[in-house]
Short mmCIF file of C-alpha atoms in Angstrom, two decimals:
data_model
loop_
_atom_site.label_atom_id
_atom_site.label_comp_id
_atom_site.label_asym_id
_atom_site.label_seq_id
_atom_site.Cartn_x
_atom_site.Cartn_y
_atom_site.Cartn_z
CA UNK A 17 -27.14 -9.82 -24.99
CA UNK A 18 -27.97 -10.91 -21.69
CA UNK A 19 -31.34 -8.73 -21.74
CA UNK A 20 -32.15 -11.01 -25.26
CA UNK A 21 -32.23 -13.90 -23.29
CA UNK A 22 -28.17 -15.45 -23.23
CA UNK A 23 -27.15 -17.02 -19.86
CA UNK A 24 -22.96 -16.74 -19.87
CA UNK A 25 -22.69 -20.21 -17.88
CA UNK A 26 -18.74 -20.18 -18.80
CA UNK A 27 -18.36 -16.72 -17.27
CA UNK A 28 -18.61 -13.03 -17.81
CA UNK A 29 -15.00 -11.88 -18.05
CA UNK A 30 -12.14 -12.58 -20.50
CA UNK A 31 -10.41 -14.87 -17.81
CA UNK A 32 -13.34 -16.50 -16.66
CA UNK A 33 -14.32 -17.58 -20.03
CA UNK A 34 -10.65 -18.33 -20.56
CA UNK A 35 -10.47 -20.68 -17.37
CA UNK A 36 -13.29 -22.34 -17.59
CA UNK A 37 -12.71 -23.11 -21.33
CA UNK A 38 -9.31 -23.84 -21.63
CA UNK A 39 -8.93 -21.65 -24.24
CA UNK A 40 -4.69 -20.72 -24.62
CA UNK A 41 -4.48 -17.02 -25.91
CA UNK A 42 -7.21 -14.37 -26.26
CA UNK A 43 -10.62 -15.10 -26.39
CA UNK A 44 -13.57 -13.43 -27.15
CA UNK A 45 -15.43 -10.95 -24.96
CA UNK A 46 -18.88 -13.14 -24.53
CA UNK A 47 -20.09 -16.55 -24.52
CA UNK A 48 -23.73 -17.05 -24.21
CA UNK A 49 -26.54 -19.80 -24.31
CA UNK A 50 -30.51 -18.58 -25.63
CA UNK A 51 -32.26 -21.61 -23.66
CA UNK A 52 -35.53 -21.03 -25.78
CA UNK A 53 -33.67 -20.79 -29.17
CA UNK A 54 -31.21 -23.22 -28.52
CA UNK A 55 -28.27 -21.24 -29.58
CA UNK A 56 -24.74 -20.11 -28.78
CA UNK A 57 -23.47 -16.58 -28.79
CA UNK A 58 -19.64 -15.77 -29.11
CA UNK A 59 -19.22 -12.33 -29.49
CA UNK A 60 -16.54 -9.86 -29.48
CA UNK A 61 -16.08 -6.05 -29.34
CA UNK A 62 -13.18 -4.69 -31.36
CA UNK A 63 -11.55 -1.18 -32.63
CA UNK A 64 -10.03 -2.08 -36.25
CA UNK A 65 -8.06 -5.12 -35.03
CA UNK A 66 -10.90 -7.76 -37.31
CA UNK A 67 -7.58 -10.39 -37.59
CA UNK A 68 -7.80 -10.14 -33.62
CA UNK A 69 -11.41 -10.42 -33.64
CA UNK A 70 -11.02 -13.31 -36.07
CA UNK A 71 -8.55 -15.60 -33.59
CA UNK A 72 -10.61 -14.56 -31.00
CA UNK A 73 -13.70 -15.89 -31.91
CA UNK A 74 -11.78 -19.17 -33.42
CA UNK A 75 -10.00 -20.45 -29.81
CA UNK A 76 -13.35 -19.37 -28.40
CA UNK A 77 -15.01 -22.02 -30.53
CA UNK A 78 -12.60 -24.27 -30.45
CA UNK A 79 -12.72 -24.13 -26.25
CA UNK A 80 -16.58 -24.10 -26.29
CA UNK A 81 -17.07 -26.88 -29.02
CA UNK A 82 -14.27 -29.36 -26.61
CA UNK A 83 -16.99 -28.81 -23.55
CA UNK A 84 -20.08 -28.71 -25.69
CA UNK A 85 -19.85 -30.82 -28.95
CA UNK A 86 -23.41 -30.50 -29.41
CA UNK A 87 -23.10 -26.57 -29.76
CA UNK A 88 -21.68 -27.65 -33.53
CA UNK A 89 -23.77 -25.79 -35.74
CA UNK A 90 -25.56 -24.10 -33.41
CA UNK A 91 -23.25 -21.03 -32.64
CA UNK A 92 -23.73 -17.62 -34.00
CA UNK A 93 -20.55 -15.53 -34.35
CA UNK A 94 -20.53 -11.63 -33.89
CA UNK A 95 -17.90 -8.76 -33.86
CA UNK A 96 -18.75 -5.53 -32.58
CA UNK A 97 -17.34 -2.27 -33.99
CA UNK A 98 -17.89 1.60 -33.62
CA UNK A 99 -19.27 3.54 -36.16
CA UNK A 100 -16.18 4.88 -37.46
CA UNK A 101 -14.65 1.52 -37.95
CA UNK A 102 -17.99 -0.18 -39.08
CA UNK A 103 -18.32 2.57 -42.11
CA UNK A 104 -14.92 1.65 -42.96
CA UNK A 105 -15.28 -1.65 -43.14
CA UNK A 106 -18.53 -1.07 -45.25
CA UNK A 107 -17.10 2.10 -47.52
CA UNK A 108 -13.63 2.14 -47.69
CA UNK A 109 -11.36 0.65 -50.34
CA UNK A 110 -8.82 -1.34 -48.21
CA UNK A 111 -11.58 -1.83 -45.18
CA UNK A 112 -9.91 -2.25 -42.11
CA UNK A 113 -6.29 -3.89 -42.22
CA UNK A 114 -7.86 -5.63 -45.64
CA UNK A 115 -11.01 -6.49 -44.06
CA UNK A 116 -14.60 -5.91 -45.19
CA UNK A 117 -17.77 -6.16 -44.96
CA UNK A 118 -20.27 -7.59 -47.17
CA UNK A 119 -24.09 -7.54 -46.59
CA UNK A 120 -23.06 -7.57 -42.70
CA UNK A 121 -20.76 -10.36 -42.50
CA UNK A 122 -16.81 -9.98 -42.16
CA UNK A 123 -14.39 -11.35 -45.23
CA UNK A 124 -11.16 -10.02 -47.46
CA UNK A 125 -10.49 -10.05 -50.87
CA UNK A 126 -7.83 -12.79 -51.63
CA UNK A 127 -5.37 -12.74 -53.81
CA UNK A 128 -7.22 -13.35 -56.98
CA UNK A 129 -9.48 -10.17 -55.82
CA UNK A 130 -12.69 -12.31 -54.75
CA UNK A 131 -14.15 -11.62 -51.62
CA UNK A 132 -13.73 -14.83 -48.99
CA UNK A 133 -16.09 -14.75 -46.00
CA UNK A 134 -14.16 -15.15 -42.82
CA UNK A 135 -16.36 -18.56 -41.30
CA UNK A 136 -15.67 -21.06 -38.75
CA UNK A 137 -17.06 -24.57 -39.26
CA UNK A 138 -19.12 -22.96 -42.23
CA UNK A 139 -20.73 -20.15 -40.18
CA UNK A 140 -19.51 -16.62 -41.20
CA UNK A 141 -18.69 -13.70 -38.81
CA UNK A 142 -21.70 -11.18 -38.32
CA UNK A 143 -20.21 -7.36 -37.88
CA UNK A 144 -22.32 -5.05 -36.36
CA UNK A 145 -22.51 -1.73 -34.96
CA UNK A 146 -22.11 -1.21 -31.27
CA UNK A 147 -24.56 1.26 -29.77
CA UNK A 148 -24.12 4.72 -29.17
#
């Protein structure tokens, strides 16, 4: 990510980015800022554990949007997966712990069986493979 352009001005480890957000409880493996695009990056890299994934993108939000209020809107949010768990998510019936993945973007079925996009402030979660 940093190689696509994203400075990580809140830091490049879990407790940096913890610290210097005041984020309480886990937050997500990467924050970064595309200059030229304008954008935010919070990304994280997960096994199966998407309700982890989920929380830890949300307090990682929630820290970055309390320092940068303008960053509302502009934030793009991605989980990272292995293949394994990224075909499951795609193929299998029950996903991963009831998530899926539809057309590359996290979610569950609720109750009613309709598929909800996971989302914070309105932007869904992107899943995507990791290399190798």
């Amino acid at each position: 990510m940093v190689a696509e352009g994203y400075e990580q001005p809140y830091g490049t480890t879990d407790d940096e980015i913890r610290r210097n957000l005041v984020i309480e409880g886990r937050c997500a493996d990467f924050v970064g800022y595309h200059r030229q695009l304008n954008m935010w990056l919070i990304a994280e890299s997960k096994g199966s554990d998407m309700r982890g994934a989920e929380e830890q993108l949300t307090n990682t939000a929630k820290g970055l949007l309390a320092r940068e209020p303008g960053a509302s809107g502009r934030i793009e949010y991605h989980v990272y997966t292995d293949r394994k768990n990224y075909n499951d998510l795609t193929h299998s019936r029950n996903g991963l712990g009831g998530y899926r993945q539809i057309g590359g973007f996290l979610g569950y079925r609720d109750d009613d069986e309709n598929f909800v996009f996971s989302h914070i402030e309105g932007t869904r979660m992107q899943v995507l493979m990791e290399a190798g």
